[in-house]
mmCIF file of N, CA and C in Angstrom:
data_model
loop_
_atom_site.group_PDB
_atom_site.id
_atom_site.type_symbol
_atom_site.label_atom_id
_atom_site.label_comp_id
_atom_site.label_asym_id
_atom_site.label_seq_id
_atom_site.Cartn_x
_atom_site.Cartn_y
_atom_site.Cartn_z
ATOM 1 N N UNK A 1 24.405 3.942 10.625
ATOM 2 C CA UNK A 1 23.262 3.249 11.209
ATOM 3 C C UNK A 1 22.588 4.118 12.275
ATOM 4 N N UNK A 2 23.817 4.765 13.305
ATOM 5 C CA UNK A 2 22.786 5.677 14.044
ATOM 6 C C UNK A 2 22.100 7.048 13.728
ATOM 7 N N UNK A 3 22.855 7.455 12.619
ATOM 8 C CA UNK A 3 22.222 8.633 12.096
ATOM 9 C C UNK A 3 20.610 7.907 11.218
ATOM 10 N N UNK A 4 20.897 6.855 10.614
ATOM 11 C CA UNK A 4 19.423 6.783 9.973
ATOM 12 C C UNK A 4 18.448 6.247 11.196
ATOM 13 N N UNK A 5 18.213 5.884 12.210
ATOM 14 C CA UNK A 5 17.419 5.363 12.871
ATOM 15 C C UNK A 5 17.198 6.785 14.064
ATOM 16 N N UNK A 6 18.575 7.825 14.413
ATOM 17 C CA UNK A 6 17.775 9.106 14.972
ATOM 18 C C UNK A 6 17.307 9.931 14.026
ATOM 19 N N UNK A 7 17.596 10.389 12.513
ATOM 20 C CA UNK A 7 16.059 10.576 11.822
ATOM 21 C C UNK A 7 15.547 10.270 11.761
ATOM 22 N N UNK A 8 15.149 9.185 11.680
ATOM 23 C CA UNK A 8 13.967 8.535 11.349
ATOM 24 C C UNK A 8 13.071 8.575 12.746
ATOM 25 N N UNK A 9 13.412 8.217 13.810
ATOM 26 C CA UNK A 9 13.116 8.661 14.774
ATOM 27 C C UNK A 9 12.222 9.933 15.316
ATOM 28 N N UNK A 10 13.122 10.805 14.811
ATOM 29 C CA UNK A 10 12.931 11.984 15.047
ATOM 30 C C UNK A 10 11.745 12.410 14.158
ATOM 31 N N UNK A 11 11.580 12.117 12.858
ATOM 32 C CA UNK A 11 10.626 12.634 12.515
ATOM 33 C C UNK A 11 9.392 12.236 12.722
ATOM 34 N N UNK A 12 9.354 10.533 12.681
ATOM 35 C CA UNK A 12 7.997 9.611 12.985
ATOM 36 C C UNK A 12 7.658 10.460 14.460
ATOM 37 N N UNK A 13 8.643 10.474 15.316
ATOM 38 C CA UNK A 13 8.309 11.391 16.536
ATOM 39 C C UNK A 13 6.798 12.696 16.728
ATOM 40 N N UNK A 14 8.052 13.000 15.621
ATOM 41 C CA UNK A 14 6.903 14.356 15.295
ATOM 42 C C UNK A 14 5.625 14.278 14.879
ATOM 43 N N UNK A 15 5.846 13.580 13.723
ATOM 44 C CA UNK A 15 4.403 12.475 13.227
ATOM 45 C C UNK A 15 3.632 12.251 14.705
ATOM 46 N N UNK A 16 3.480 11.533 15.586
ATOM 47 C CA UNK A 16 2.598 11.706 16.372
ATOM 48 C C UNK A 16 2.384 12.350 17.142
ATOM 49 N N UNK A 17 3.075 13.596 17.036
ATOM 50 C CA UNK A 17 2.593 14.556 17.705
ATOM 51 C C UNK A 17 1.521 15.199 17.266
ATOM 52 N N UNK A 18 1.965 15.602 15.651
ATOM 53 C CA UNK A 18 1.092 16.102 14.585
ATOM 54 C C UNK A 18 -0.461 15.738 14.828
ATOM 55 N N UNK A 19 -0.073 13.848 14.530
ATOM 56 C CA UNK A 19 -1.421 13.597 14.616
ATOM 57 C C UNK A 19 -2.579 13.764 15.367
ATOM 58 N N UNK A 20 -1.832 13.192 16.886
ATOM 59 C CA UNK A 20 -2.760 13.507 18.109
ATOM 60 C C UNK A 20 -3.122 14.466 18.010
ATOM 61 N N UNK A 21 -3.073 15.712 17.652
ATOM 62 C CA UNK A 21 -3.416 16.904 17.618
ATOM 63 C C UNK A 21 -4.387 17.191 16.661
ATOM 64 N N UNK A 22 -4.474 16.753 15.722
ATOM 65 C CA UNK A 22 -5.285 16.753 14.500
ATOM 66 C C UNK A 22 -6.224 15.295 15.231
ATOM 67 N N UNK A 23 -5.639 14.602 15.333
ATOM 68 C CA UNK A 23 -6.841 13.655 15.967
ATOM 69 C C UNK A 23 -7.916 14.806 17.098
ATOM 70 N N UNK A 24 -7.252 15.602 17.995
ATOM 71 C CA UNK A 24 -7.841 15.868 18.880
ATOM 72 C C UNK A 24 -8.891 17.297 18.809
ATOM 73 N N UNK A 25 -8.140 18.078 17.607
ATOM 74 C CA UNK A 25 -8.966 18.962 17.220
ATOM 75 C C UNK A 25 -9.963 18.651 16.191
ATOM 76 N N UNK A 26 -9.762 17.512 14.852
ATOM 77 C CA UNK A 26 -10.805 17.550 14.621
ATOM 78 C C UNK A 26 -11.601 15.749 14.874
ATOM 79 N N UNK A 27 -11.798 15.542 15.875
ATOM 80 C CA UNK A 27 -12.402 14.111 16.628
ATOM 81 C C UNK A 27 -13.533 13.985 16.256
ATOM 82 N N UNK A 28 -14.506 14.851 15.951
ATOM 83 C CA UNK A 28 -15.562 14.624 14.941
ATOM 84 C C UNK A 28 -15.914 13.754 13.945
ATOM 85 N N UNK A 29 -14.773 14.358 12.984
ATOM 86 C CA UNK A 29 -14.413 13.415 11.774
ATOM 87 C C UNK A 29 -13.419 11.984 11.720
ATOM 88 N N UNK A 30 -12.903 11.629 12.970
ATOM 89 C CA UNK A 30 -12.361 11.446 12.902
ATOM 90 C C UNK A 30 -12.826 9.518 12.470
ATOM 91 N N UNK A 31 -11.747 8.777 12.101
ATOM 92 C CA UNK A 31 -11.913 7.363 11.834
ATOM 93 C C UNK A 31 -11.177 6.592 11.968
ATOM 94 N N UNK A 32 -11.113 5.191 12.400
ATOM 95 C CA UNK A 32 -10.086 4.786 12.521
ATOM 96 C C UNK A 32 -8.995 4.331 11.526
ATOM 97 N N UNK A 33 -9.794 3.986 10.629
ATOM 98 C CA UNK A 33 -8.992 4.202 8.958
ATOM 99 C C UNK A 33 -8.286 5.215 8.339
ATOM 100 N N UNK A 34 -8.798 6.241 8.886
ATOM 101 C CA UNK A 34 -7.853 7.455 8.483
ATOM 102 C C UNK A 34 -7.512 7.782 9.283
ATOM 103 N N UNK A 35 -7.154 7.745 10.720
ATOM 104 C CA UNK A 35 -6.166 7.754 11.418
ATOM 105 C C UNK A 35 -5.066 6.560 10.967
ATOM 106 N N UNK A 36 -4.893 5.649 10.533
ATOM 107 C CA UNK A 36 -4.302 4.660 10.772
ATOM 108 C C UNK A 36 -2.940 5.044 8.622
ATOM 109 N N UNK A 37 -4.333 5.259 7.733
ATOM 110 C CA UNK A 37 -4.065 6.001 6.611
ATOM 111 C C UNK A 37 -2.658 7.089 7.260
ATOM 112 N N UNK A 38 -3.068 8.348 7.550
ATOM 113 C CA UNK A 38 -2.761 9.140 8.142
ATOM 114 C C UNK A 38 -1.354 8.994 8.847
ATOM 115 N N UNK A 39 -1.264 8.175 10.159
ATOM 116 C CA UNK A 39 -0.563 7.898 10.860
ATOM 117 C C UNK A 39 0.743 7.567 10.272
ATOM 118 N N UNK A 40 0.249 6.248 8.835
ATOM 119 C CA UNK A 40 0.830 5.404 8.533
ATOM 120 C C UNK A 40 1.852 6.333 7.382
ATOM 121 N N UNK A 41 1.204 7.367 6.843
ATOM 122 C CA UNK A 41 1.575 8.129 5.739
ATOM 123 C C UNK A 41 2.622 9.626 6.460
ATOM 124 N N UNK A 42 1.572 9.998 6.806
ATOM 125 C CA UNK A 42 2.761 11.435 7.924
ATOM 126 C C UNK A 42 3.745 10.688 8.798
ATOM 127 N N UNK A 43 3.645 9.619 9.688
ATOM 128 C CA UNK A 43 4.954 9.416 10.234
ATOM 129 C C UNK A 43 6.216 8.753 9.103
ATOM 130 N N UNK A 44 5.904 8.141 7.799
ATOM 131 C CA UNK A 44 6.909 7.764 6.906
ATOM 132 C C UNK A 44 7.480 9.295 6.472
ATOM 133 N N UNK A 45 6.746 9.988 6.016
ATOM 134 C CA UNK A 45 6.914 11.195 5.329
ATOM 135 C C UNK A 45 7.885 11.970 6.019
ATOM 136 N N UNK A 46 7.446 12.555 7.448
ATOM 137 C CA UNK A 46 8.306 13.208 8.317
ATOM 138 C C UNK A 46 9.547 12.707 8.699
ATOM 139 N N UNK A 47 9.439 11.145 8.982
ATOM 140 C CA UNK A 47 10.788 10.240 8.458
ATOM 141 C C UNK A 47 11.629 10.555 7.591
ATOM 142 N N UNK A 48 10.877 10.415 6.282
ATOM 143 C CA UNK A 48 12.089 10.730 5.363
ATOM 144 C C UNK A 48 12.391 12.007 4.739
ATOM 145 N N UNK A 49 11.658 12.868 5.748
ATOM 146 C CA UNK A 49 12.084 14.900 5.435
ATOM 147 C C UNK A 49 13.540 14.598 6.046
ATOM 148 N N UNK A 50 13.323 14.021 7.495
ATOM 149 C CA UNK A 50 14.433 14.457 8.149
ATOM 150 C C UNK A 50 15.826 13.358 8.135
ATOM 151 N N UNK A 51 15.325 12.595 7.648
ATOM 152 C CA UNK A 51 16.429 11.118 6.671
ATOM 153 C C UNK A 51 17.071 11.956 5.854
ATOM 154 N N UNK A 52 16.468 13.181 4.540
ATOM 155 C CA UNK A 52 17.092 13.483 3.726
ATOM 156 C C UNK A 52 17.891 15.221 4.544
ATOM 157 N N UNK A 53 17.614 15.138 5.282
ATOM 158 C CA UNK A 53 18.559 16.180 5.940
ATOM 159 C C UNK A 53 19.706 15.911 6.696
ATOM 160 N N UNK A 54 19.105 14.608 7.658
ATOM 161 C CA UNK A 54 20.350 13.813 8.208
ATOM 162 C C UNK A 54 21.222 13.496 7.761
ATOM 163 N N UNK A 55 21.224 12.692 6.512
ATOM 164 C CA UNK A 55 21.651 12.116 5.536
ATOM 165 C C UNK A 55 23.043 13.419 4.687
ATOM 166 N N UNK A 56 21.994 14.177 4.527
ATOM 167 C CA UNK A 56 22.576 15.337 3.545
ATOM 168 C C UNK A 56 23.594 16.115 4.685
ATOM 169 N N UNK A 57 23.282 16.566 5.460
ATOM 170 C CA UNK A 57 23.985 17.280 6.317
ATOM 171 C C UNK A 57 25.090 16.470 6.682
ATOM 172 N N UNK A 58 25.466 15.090 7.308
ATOM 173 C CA UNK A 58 26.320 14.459 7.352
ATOM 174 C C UNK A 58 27.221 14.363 6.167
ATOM 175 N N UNK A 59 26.987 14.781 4.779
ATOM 176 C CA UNK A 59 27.927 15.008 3.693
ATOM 177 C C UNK A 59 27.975 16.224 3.246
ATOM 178 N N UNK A 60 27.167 17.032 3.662
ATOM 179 C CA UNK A 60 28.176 18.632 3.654
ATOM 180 C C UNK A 60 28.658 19.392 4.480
ATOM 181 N N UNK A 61 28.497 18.852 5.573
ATOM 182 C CA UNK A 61 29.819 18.746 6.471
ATOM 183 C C UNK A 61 30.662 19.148 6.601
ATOM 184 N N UNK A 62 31.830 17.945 5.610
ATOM 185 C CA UNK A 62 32.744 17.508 5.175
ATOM 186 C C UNK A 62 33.128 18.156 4.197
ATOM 187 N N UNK A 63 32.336 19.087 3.365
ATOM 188 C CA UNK A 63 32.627 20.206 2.531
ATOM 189 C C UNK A 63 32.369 21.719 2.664
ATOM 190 N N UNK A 64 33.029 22.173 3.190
ATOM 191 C CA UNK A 64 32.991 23.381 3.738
ATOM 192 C C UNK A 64 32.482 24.444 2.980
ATOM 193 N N UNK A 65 32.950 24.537 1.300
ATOM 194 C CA UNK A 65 32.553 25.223 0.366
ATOM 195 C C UNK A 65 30.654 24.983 -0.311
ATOM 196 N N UNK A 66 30.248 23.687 0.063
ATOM 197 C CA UNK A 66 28.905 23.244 -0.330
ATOM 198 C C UNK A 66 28.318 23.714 1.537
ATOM 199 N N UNK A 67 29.162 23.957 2.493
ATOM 200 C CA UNK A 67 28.317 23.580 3.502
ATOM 201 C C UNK A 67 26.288 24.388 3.444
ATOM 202 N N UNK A 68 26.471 25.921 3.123
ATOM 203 C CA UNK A 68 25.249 26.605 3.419
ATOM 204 C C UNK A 68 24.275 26.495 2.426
ATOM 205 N N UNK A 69 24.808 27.023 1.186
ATOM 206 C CA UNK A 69 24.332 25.992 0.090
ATOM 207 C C UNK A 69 23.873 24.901 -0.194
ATOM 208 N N UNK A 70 24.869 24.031 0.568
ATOM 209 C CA UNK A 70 23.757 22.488 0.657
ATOM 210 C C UNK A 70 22.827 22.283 0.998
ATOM 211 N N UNK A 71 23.216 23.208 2.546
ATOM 212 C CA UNK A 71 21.716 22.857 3.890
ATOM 213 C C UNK A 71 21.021 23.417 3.220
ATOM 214 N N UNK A 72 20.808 24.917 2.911
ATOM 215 C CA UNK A 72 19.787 25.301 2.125
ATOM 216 C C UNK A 72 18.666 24.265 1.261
ATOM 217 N N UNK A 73 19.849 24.059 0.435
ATOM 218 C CA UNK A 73 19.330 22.824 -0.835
ATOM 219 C C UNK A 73 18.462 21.581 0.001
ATOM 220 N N UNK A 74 18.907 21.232 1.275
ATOM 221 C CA UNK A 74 18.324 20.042 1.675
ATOM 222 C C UNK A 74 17.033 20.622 2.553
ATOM 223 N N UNK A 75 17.120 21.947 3.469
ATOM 224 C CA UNK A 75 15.679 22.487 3.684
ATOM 225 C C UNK A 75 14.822 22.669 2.882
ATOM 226 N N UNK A 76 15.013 22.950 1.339
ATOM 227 C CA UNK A 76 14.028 23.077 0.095
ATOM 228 C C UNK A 76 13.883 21.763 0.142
ATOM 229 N N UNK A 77 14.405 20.969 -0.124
ATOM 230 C CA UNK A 77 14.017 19.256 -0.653
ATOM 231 C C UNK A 77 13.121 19.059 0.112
ATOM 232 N N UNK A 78 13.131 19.025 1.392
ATOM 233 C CA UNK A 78 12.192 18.384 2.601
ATOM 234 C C UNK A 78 11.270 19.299 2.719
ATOM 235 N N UNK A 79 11.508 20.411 2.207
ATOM 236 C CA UNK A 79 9.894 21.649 2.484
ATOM 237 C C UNK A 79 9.254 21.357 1.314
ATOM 238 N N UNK A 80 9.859 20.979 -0.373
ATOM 239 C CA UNK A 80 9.212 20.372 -1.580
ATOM 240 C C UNK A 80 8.338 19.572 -1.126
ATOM 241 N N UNK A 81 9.427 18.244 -0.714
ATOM 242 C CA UNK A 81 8.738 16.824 -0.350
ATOM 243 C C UNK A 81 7.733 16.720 0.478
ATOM 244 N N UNK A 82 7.728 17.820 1.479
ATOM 245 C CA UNK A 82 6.602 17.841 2.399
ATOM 246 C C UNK A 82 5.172 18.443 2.058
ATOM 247 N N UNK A 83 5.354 19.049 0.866
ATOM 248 C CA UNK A 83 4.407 20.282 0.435
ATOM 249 C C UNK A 83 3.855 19.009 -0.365
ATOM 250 N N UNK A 84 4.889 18.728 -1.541
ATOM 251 C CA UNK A 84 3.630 17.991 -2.614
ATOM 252 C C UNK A 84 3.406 17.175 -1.697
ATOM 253 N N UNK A 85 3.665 16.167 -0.640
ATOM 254 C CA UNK A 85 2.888 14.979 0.368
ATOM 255 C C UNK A 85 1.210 15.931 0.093
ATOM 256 N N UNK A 86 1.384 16.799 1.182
ATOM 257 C CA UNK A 86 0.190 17.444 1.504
ATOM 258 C C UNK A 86 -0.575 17.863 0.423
ATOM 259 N N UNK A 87 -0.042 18.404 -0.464
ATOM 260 C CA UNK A 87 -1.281 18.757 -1.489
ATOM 261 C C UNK A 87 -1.864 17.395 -2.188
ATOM 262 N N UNK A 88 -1.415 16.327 -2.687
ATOM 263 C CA UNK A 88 -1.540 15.053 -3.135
ATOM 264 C C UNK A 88 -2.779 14.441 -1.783
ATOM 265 N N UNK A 89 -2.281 14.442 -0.848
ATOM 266 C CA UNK A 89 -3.507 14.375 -0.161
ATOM 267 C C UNK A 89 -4.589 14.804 0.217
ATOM 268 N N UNK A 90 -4.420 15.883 0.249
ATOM 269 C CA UNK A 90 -5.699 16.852 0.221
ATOM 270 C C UNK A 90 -6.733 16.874 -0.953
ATOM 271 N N UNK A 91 -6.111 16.216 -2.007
ATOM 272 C CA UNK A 91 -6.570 16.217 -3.055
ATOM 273 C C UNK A 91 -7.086 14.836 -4.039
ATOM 274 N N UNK A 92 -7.914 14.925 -5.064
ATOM 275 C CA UNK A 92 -8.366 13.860 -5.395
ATOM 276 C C UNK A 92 -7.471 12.529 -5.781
ATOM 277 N N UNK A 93 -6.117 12.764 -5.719
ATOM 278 C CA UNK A 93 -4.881 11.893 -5.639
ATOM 279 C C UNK A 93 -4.203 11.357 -4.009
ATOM 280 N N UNK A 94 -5.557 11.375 -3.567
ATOM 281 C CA UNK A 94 -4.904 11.381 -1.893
ATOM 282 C C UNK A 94 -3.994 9.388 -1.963
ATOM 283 N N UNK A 95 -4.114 8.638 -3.420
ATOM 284 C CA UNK A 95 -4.018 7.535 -3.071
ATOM 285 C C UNK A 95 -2.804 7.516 -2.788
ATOM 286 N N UNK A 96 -2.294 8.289 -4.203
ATOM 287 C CA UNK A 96 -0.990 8.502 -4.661
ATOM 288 C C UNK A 96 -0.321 9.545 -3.550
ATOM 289 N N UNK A 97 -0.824 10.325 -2.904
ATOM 290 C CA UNK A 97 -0.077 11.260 -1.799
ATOM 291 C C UNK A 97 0.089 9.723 -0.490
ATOM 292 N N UNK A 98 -0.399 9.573 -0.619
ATOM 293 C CA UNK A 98 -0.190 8.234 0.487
ATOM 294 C C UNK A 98 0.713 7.479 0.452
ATOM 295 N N UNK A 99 1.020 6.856 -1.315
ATOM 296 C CA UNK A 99 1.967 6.377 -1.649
ATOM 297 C C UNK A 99 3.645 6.858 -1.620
ATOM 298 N N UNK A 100 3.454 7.720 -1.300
ATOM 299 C CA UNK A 100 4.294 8.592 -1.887
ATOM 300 C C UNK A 100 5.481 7.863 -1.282
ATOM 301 N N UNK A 101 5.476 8.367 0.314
ATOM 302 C CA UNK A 101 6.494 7.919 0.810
ATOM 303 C C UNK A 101 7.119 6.609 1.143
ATOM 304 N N UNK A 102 5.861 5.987 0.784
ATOM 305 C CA UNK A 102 6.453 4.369 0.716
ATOM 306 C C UNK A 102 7.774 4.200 -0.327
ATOM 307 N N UNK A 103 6.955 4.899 -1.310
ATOM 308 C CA UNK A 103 8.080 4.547 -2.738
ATOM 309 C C UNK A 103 9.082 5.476 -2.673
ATOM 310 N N UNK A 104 9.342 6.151 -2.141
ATOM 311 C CA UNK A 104 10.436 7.337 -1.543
ATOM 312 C C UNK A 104 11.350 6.199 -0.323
ATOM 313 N N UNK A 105 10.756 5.608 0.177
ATOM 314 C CA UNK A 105 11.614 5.151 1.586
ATOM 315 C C UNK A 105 12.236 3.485 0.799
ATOM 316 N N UNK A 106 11.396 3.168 0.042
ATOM 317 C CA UNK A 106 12.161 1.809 -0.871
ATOM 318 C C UNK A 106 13.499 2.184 -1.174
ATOM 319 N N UNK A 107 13.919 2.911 -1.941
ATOM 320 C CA UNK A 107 15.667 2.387 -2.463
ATOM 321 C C UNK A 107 16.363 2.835 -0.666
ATOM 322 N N UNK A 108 15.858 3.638 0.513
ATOM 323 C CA UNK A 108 16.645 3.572 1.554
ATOM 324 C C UNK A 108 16.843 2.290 2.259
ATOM 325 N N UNK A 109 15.616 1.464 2.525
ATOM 326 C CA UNK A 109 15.046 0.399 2.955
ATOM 327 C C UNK A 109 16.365 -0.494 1.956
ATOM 328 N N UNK A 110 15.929 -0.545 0.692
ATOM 329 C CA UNK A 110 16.720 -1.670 -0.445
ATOM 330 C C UNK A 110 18.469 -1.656 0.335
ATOM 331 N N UNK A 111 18.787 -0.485 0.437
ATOM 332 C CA UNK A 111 19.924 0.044 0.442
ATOM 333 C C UNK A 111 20.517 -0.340 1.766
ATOM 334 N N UNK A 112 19.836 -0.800 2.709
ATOM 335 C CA UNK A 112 20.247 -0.509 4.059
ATOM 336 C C UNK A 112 20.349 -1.931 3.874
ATOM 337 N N UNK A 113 19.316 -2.752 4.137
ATOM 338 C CA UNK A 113 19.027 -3.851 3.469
ATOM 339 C C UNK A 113 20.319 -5.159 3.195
ATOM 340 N N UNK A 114 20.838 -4.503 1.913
ATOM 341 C CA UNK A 114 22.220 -5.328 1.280
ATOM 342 C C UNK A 114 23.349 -4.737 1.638
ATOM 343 N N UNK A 115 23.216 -3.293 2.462
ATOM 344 C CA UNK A 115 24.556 -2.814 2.904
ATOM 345 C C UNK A 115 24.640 -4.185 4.093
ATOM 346 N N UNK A 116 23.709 -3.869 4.912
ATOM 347 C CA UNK A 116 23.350 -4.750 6.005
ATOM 348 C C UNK A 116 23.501 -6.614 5.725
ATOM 349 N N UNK A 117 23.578 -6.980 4.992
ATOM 350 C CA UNK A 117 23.671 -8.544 4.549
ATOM 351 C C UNK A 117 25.149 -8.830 4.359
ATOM 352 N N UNK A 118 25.622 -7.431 3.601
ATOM 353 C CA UNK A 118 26.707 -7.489 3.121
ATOM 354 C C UNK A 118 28.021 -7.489 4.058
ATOM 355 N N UNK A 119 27.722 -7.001 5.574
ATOM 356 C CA UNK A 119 28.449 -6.600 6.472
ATOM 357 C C UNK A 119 28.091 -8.297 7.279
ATOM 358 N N UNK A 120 27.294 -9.055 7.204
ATOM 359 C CA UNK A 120 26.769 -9.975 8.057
ATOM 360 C C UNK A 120 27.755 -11.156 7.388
ATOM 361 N N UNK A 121 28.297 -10.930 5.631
ATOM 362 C CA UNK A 121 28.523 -12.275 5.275
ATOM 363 C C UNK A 121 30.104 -12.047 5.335
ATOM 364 N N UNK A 122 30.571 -10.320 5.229
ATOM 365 C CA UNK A 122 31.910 -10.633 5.773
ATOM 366 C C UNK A 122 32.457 -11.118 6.950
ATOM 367 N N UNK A 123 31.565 -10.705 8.295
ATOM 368 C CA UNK A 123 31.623 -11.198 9.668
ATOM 369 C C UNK A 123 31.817 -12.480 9.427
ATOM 370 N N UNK A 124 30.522 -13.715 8.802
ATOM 371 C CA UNK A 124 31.055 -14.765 9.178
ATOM 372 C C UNK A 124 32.264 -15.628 8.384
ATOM 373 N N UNK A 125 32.615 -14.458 7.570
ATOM 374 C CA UNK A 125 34.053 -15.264 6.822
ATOM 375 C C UNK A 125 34.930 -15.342 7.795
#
């Protein structure tokens, strides 16, 4: 539980850093719809770069022989995941780059979810 809520943390974090900055350099263009688009899409995203590193790193760990190899494997995943985000948006699929991470953060959400119910109905036995 505390590892998924300091990634998640950590990356939405970053997410507004990102933004303000891009809010502030280009303020011109800027809108409140696509700030809010934006906001709503880069802070999930950066969320779940660093969910799937948190996540991952906490189980190779524990394996000494996967350890560099893994991390490796999980810096590609989150530099993938982060790349197609951005090109999908930049591009005439910006709906679907938007989407992205919603439907990426569902089976964590699902998962946490009934782990979480499941721990609530043994308590009150």
């Amino acid at each position: 539980e505390t590892l998924f809520t300091a990634s998640m943390a950590t990356g939405i974090g970053f997410a507004v850093l990102e933004n303000a900055y891009y809010i502030i350099v280009n303020y011109e263009r800027f809108s409140a719809l696509l700030a809010l688009a934006r906001g709503f899409g880069t802070g999930l995203m950066h969320g779940m770069c660093t969910l799937i590193i948190g996540f991952g790193i906490s189980f190779v760990k524990k394996r000494k022989k996967l350890f560099f190899a893994g991390t490796f494997a999980l810096l590609t995943t989150a530099i993938t995941y982060h790349s197609i985000f951005n090109m999908l948006v930049q591009s005439e699929y910006s709906v679907i780059g938007t989407l992205l991470p919603i439907v990426t953060y569902l089976p964590f959400f699902i998962g946490r979810h009934f782990k979480n119910s499941d721990k609530i109905k043994t308590e009150n036995l």
